[in-house]
């Protein structure tokens, strides 16, 4: 038997994932059971045996069995936190970069590093005021941003006491 063409596998994968992500209320067919007692006149081809609902159902059962595993839960929690942190760091960075491009922020007598610091402080404090429930996250992201983007420059200058 020759391997399936990449497009076919890609299409099949998309169909399986679509079935996995469908809300159970949307679909009248929640699962199918394979009925092997029917007689057929010809042998079944690979295309005839592919059923995304059956495949998704099998994969869902495996997934359901993993939900109670302690290591799975820990990995899921870690992934969720990492995604949220990465997304927030990325958005904070984009916001600061956008502020730095404004005319108000671009002052020739102020170094680009100080412009980054000023913009990140202004953006961080604005976010804290507008979303107080995110205060700790904003504080963490702002600290990481300043450390990553201008930390070496700050150290080179002799620390915060020499810069501000």
PDB file of C-alpha atoms in Angstrom:
ATOM      1  CA  UNK A   1       0.000   0.000   0.000  1.00  0.00           C
ATOM      2  CA  UNK A   2       1.446   3.362  -1.038  1.00  0.00           C
ATOM      3  CA  UNK A   3       1.478   6.225   1.462  1.00  0.00           C
ATOM      4  CA  UNK A   4      -1.329   8.758   1.158  1.00  0.00           C
ATOM      5  CA  UNK A   5      -0.643  11.938  -0.761  1.00  0.00           C
ATOM      6  CA  UNK A   6       0.268  14.932   1.456  1.00  0.00           C
ATOM      7  CA  UNK A   7      -2.794  16.895   0.354  1.00  0.00           C
ATOM      8  CA  UNK A   8      -5.020  13.961   1.226  1.00  0.00           C
ATOM      9  CA  UNK A   9      -3.433  13.593   4.649  1.00  0.00           C
ATOM     10  CA  UNK A  10      -3.660  17.357   5.168  1.00  0.00           C
ATOM     11  CA  UNK A  11      -7.341  17.343   4.186  1.00  0.00           C
ATOM     12  CA  UNK A  12      -8.052  14.318   6.378  1.00  0.00           C
ATOM     13  CA  UNK A  13      -6.284  15.959   9.318  1.00  0.00           C
ATOM     14  CA  UNK A  14      -8.299  19.148   8.868  1.00  0.00           C
ATOM     15  CA  UNK A  15     -11.513  17.136   8.826  1.00  0.00           C
ATOM     16  CA  UNK A  16     -10.569  15.227  11.989  1.00  0.00           C
ATOM     17  CA  UNK A  17      -9.626  18.431  13.815  1.00  0.00           C
ATOM     18  CA  UNK A  18     -12.863  20.043  12.654  1.00  0.00           C
ATOM     19  CA  UNK A  19     -14.815  17.125  14.141  1.00  0.00           C
ATOM     20  CA  UNK A  20     -12.861  17.362  17.386  1.00  0.00           C
ATOM     21  CA  UNK A  21     -13.607  21.072  17.734  1.00  0.00           C
ATOM     22  CA  UNK A  22     -17.292  20.957  16.822  1.00  0.00           C
ATOM     23  CA  UNK A  23     -19.553  21.643  19.743  1.00  0.00           C
ATOM     24  CA  UNK A  24     -21.464  18.545  20.680  1.00  0.00           C
ATOM     25  CA  UNK A  25     -24.726  20.514  20.511  1.00  0.00           C
ATOM     26  CA  UNK A  26     -24.051  21.548  16.888  1.00  0.00           C
ATOM     27  CA  UNK A  27     -23.833  18.062  15.489  1.00  0.00           C
ATOM     28  CA  UNK A  28     -26.650  15.531  15.585  1.00  0.00           C
ATOM     29  CA  UNK A  29     -24.104  12.743  15.106  1.00  0.00           C
ATOM     30  CA  UNK A  30     -22.021  12.618  18.263  1.00  0.00           C
ATOM     31  CA  UNK A  31     -20.274   9.399  17.319  1.00  0.00           C
ATOM     32  CA  UNK A  32     -20.638   6.596  14.867  1.00  0.00           C
ATOM     33  CA  UNK A  33     -20.080   2.959  15.513  1.00  0.00           C
ATOM     34  CA  UNK A  34     -18.613   0.931  12.724  1.00  0.00           C
ATOM     35  CA  UNK A  35     -21.020  -1.732  11.532  1.00  0.00           C
ATOM     36  CA  UNK A  36     -18.980  -4.583  10.075  1.00  0.00           C
ATOM     37  CA  UNK A  37     -21.864  -6.973   9.377  1.00  0.00           C
ATOM     38  CA  UNK A  38     -22.761  -5.551   5.955  1.00  0.00           C
ATOM     39  CA  UNK A  39     -21.716  -7.473   2.862  1.00  0.00           C
ATOM     40  CA  UNK A  40     -19.933  -5.497   0.178  1.00  0.00           C
ATOM     41  CA  UNK A  41     -19.327  -6.476  -3.448  1.00  0.00           C
ATOM     42  CA  UNK A  42     -15.797  -5.108  -3.662  1.00  0.00           C
ATOM     43  CA  UNK A  43     -12.853  -4.533  -1.399  1.00  0.00           C
ATOM     44  CA  UNK A  44     -12.799  -1.206   0.369  1.00  0.00           C
ATOM     45  CA  UNK A  45     -10.170   1.309  -0.653  1.00  0.00           C
ATOM     46  CA  UNK A  46      -8.321   3.576   1.813  1.00  0.00           C
ATOM     47  CA  UNK A  47     -10.613   6.427   0.815  1.00  0.00           C
ATOM     48  CA  UNK A  48     -13.666   4.337   1.704  1.00  0.00           C
ATOM     49  CA  UNK A  49     -12.312   3.555   5.173  1.00  0.00           C
ATOM     50  CA  UNK A  50     -11.608   7.132   6.186  1.00  0.00           C
ATOM     51  CA  UNK A  51     -14.243   8.536   8.508  1.00  0.00           C
ATOM     52  CA  UNK A  52     -13.230  11.725  10.305  1.00  0.00           C
ATOM     53  CA  UNK A  53     -16.015  11.327  12.876  1.00  0.00           C
ATOM     54  CA  UNK A  54     -14.846   7.825  13.851  1.00  0.00           C
ATOM     55  CA  UNK A  55     -11.219   8.900  13.988  1.00  0.00           C
ATOM     56  CA  UNK A  56     -12.071  11.994  16.018  1.00  0.00           C
ATOM     57  CA  UNK A  57     -14.180   9.876  18.358  1.00  0.00           C
ATOM     58  CA  UNK A  58     -11.253   7.519  19.015  1.00  0.00           C
ATOM     59  CA  UNK A  59      -8.879  10.438  19.584  1.00  0.00           C
ATOM     60  CA  UNK A  60     -11.397  12.128  21.897  1.00  0.00           C
ATOM     61  CA  UNK A  61     -11.627   8.974  24.016  1.00  0.00           C
ATOM     62  CA  UNK A  62      -7.833   8.994  24.385  1.00  0.00           C
ATOM     63  CA  UNK A  63      -7.943  12.674  25.283  1.00  0.00           C
ATOM     64  CA  UNK A  64     -10.707  12.127  27.831  1.00  0.00           C
ATOM     65  CA  UNK A  65      -8.672   9.371  29.484  1.00  0.00           C
ATOM     66  CA  UNK A  66      -5.724  11.772  29.858  1.00  0.00           C
ATOM     67  CA  UNK A  67      -7.726  14.539  31.555  1.00  0.00           C
ATOM     68  CA  UNK A  68      -7.371  12.960  34.998  1.00  0.00           C
ATOM     69  CA  UNK A  69      -3.617  12.435  34.715  1.00  0.00           C
ATOM     70  CA  UNK A  70      -1.677  14.662  37.143  1.00  0.00           C
ATOM     71  CA  UNK A  71       1.214  15.212  34.720  1.00  0.00           C
ATOM     72  CA  UNK A  72      -1.210  16.136  31.943  1.00  0.00           C
ATOM     73  CA  UNK A  73      -2.918  18.695  34.187  1.00  0.00           C
ATOM     74  CA  UNK A  74       0.432  20.176  35.195  1.00  0.00           C
ATOM     75  CA  UNK A  75       1.557  20.405  31.570  1.00  0.00           C
ATOM     76  CA  UNK A  76      -1.723  22.017  30.572  1.00  0.00           C
ATOM     77  CA  UNK A  77      -1.494  24.573  33.366  1.00  0.00           C
ATOM     78  CA  UNK A  78       2.094  25.349  32.401  1.00  0.00           C
ATOM     79  CA  UNK A  79       1.184  25.729  28.740  1.00  0.00           C
ATOM     80  CA  UNK A  80      -1.779  27.978  29.507  1.00  0.00           C
ATOM     81  CA  UNK A  81       0.373  30.230  31.695  1.00  0.00           C
ATOM     82  CA  UNK A  82       3.170  30.343  29.138  1.00  0.00           C
ATOM     83  CA  UNK A  83       0.801  31.266  26.305  1.00  0.00           C
ATOM     84  CA  UNK A  84      -0.864  33.977  28.382  1.00  0.00           C
ATOM     85  CA  UNK A  85       2.483  35.393  29.496  1.00  0.00           C
ATOM     86  CA  UNK A  86       3.950  35.298  25.992  1.00  0.00           C
ATOM     87  CA  UNK A  87       0.876  36.959  24.510  1.00  0.00           C
ATOM     88  CA  UNK A  88       0.894  39.680  27.142  1.00  0.00           C
ATOM     89  CA  UNK A  89       4.631  40.285  26.719  1.00  0.00           C
ATOM     90  CA  UNK A  90       4.217  40.483  22.951  1.00  0.00           C
ATOM     91  CA  UNK A  91       1.305  42.930  23.201  1.00  0.00           C
ATOM     92  CA  UNK A  92       3.130  45.074  25.761  1.00  0.00           C
ATOM     93  CA  UNK A  93       6.183  45.194  23.507  1.00  0.00           C
ATOM     94  CA  UNK A  94       4.078  46.148  20.486  1.00  0.00           C
ATOM     95  CA  UNK A  95       2.346  48.873  22.484  1.00  0.00           C
ATOM     96  CA  UNK A  96       5.615  50.377  23.664  1.00  0.00           C
ATOM     97  CA  UNK A  97       7.088  50.207  20.160  1.00  0.00           C
ATOM     98  CA  UNK A  98       4.018  52.001  18.790  1.00  0.00           C
ATOM     99  CA  UNK A  99       4.341  54.723  21.428  1.00  0.00           C
ATOM    100  CA  UNK A 100       8.028  55.144  20.597  1.00  0.00           C
ATOM    101  CA  UNK A 101       7.116  55.919  16.989  1.00  0.00           C
ATOM    102  CA  UNK A 102       4.950  58.885  17.961  1.00  0.00           C
ATOM    103  CA  UNK A 103       6.259  62.401  17.588  1.00  0.00           C
ATOM    104  CA  UNK A 104       5.800  63.103  21.297  1.00  0.00           C
ATOM    105  CA  UNK A 105       8.162  60.305  22.244  1.00  0.00           C
ATOM    106  CA  UNK A 106      10.834  60.965  19.630  1.00  0.00           C
ATOM    107  CA  UNK A 107      12.982  63.715  21.079  1.00  0.00           C
ATOM    108  CA  UNK A 108      16.481  64.033  19.623  1.00  0.00           C
ATOM    109  CA  UNK A 109      17.994  65.003  22.973  1.00  0.00           C
ATOM    110  CA  UNK A 110      16.724  61.783  24.606  1.00  0.00           C
ATOM    111  CA  UNK A 111      18.486  58.483  23.886  1.00  0.00           C
ATOM    112  CA  UNK A 112      16.490  55.695  22.266  1.00  0.00           C
ATOM    113  CA  UNK A 113      16.906  53.617  25.431  1.00  0.00           C
ATOM    114  CA  UNK A 114      15.402  56.371  27.585  1.00  0.00           C
ATOM    115  CA  UNK A 115      12.592  56.728  25.053  1.00  0.00           C
ATOM    116  CA  UNK A 116      11.879  53.001  25.492  1.00  0.00           C
ATOM    117  CA  UNK A 117      11.951  53.363  29.269  1.00  0.00           C
ATOM    118  CA  UNK A 118       9.672  56.412  29.219  1.00  0.00           C
ATOM    119  CA  UNK A 119       7.227  54.777  26.808  1.00  0.00           C
ATOM    120  CA  UNK A 120       7.139  51.506  28.748  1.00  0.00           C
ATOM    121  CA  UNK A 121       6.513  53.313  32.043  1.00  0.00           C
ATOM    122  CA  UNK A 122       3.765  55.457  30.511  1.00  0.00           C
ATOM    123  CA  UNK A 123       2.144  52.438  28.841  1.00  0.00           C
ATOM    124  CA  UNK A 124       2.467  50.238  31.935  1.00  0.00           C
ATOM    125  CA  UNK A 125       0.952  52.826  34.260  1.00  0.00           C
ATOM    126  CA  UNK A 126      -1.871  53.488  31.804  1.00  0.00           C
ATOM    127  CA  UNK A 127      -2.638  49.759  31.623  1.00  0.00           C
ATOM    128  CA  UNK A 128      -2.551  49.478  35.421  1.00  0.00           C
ATOM    129  CA  UNK A 129      -5.015  52.328  35.753  1.00  0.00           C
ATOM    130  CA  UNK A 130      -7.355  51.065  33.041  1.00  0.00           C
ATOM    131  CA  UNK A 131      -7.166  47.369  34.051  1.00  0.00           C
ATOM    132  CA  UNK A 132      -6.397  47.185  37.779  1.00  0.00           C
ATOM    133  CA  UNK A 133      -7.193  43.447  37.855  1.00  0.00           C
ATOM    134  CA  UNK A 134      -4.090  42.882  35.697  1.00  0.00           C
ATOM    135  CA  UNK A 135      -1.765  44.867  37.960  1.00  0.00           C
ATOM    136  CA  UNK A 136       0.547  41.958  38.865  1.00  0.00           C
ATOM    137  CA  UNK A 137       0.739  40.729  35.260  1.00  0.00           C
ATOM    138  CA  UNK A 138       1.462  44.224  33.949  1.00  0.00           C
ATOM    139  CA  UNK A 139       4.164  44.691  36.585  1.00  0.00           C
ATOM    140  CA  UNK A 140       5.818  41.392  35.612  1.00  0.00           C
ATOM    141  CA  UNK A 141       5.616  42.078  31.871  1.00  0.00           C
ATOM    142  CA  UNK A 142       6.862  45.650  32.251  1.00  0.00           C
ATOM    143  CA  UNK A 143       9.826  44.508  34.334  1.00  0.00           C
ATOM    144  CA  UNK A 144      10.692  41.773  31.820  1.00  0.00           C
ATOM    145  CA  UNK A 145      10.373  44.218  28.925  1.00  0.00           C
ATOM    146  CA  UNK A 146      12.685  46.818  30.470  1.00  0.00           C
ATOM    147  CA  UNK A 147      15.189  44.178  31.570  1.00  0.00           C
ATOM    148  CA  UNK A 148      15.287  42.535  28.143  1.00  0.00           C
ATOM    149  CA  UNK A 149      15.222  45.638  25.979  1.00  0.00           C
ATOM    150  CA  UNK A 150      17.355  48.116  27.928  1.00  0.00           C
ATOM    151  CA  UNK A 151      18.883  46.081  30.786  1.00  0.00           C
ATOM    152  CA  UNK A 152      22.344  45.850  29.200  1.00  0.00           C
ATOM    153  CA  UNK A 153      22.297  49.576  28.444  1.00  0.00           C
ATOM    154  CA  UNK A 154      21.262  50.347  32.033  1.00  0.00           C
ATOM    155  CA  UNK A 155      24.120  48.203  33.369  1.00  0.00           C
ATOM    156  CA  UNK A 156      26.558  49.904  31.004  1.00  0.00           C
ATOM    157  CA  UNK A 157      25.460  53.301  32.326  1.00  0.00           C
ATOM    158  CA  UNK A 158      26.070  52.208  35.918  1.00  0.00           C
ATOM    159  CA  UNK A 159      22.486  51.328  36.893  1.00  0.00           C
ATOM    160  CA  UNK A 160      19.266  53.212  37.436  1.00  0.00           C
ATOM    161  CA  UNK A 161      20.855  55.727  39.800  1.00  0.00           C
ATOM    162  CA  UNK A 162      23.083  57.032  37.000  1.00  0.00           C
ATOM    163  CA  UNK A 163      20.338  57.162  34.380  1.00  0.00           C
ATOM    164  CA  UNK A 164      17.400  58.820  36.091  1.00  0.00           C
TER     165      UNK A 164
END
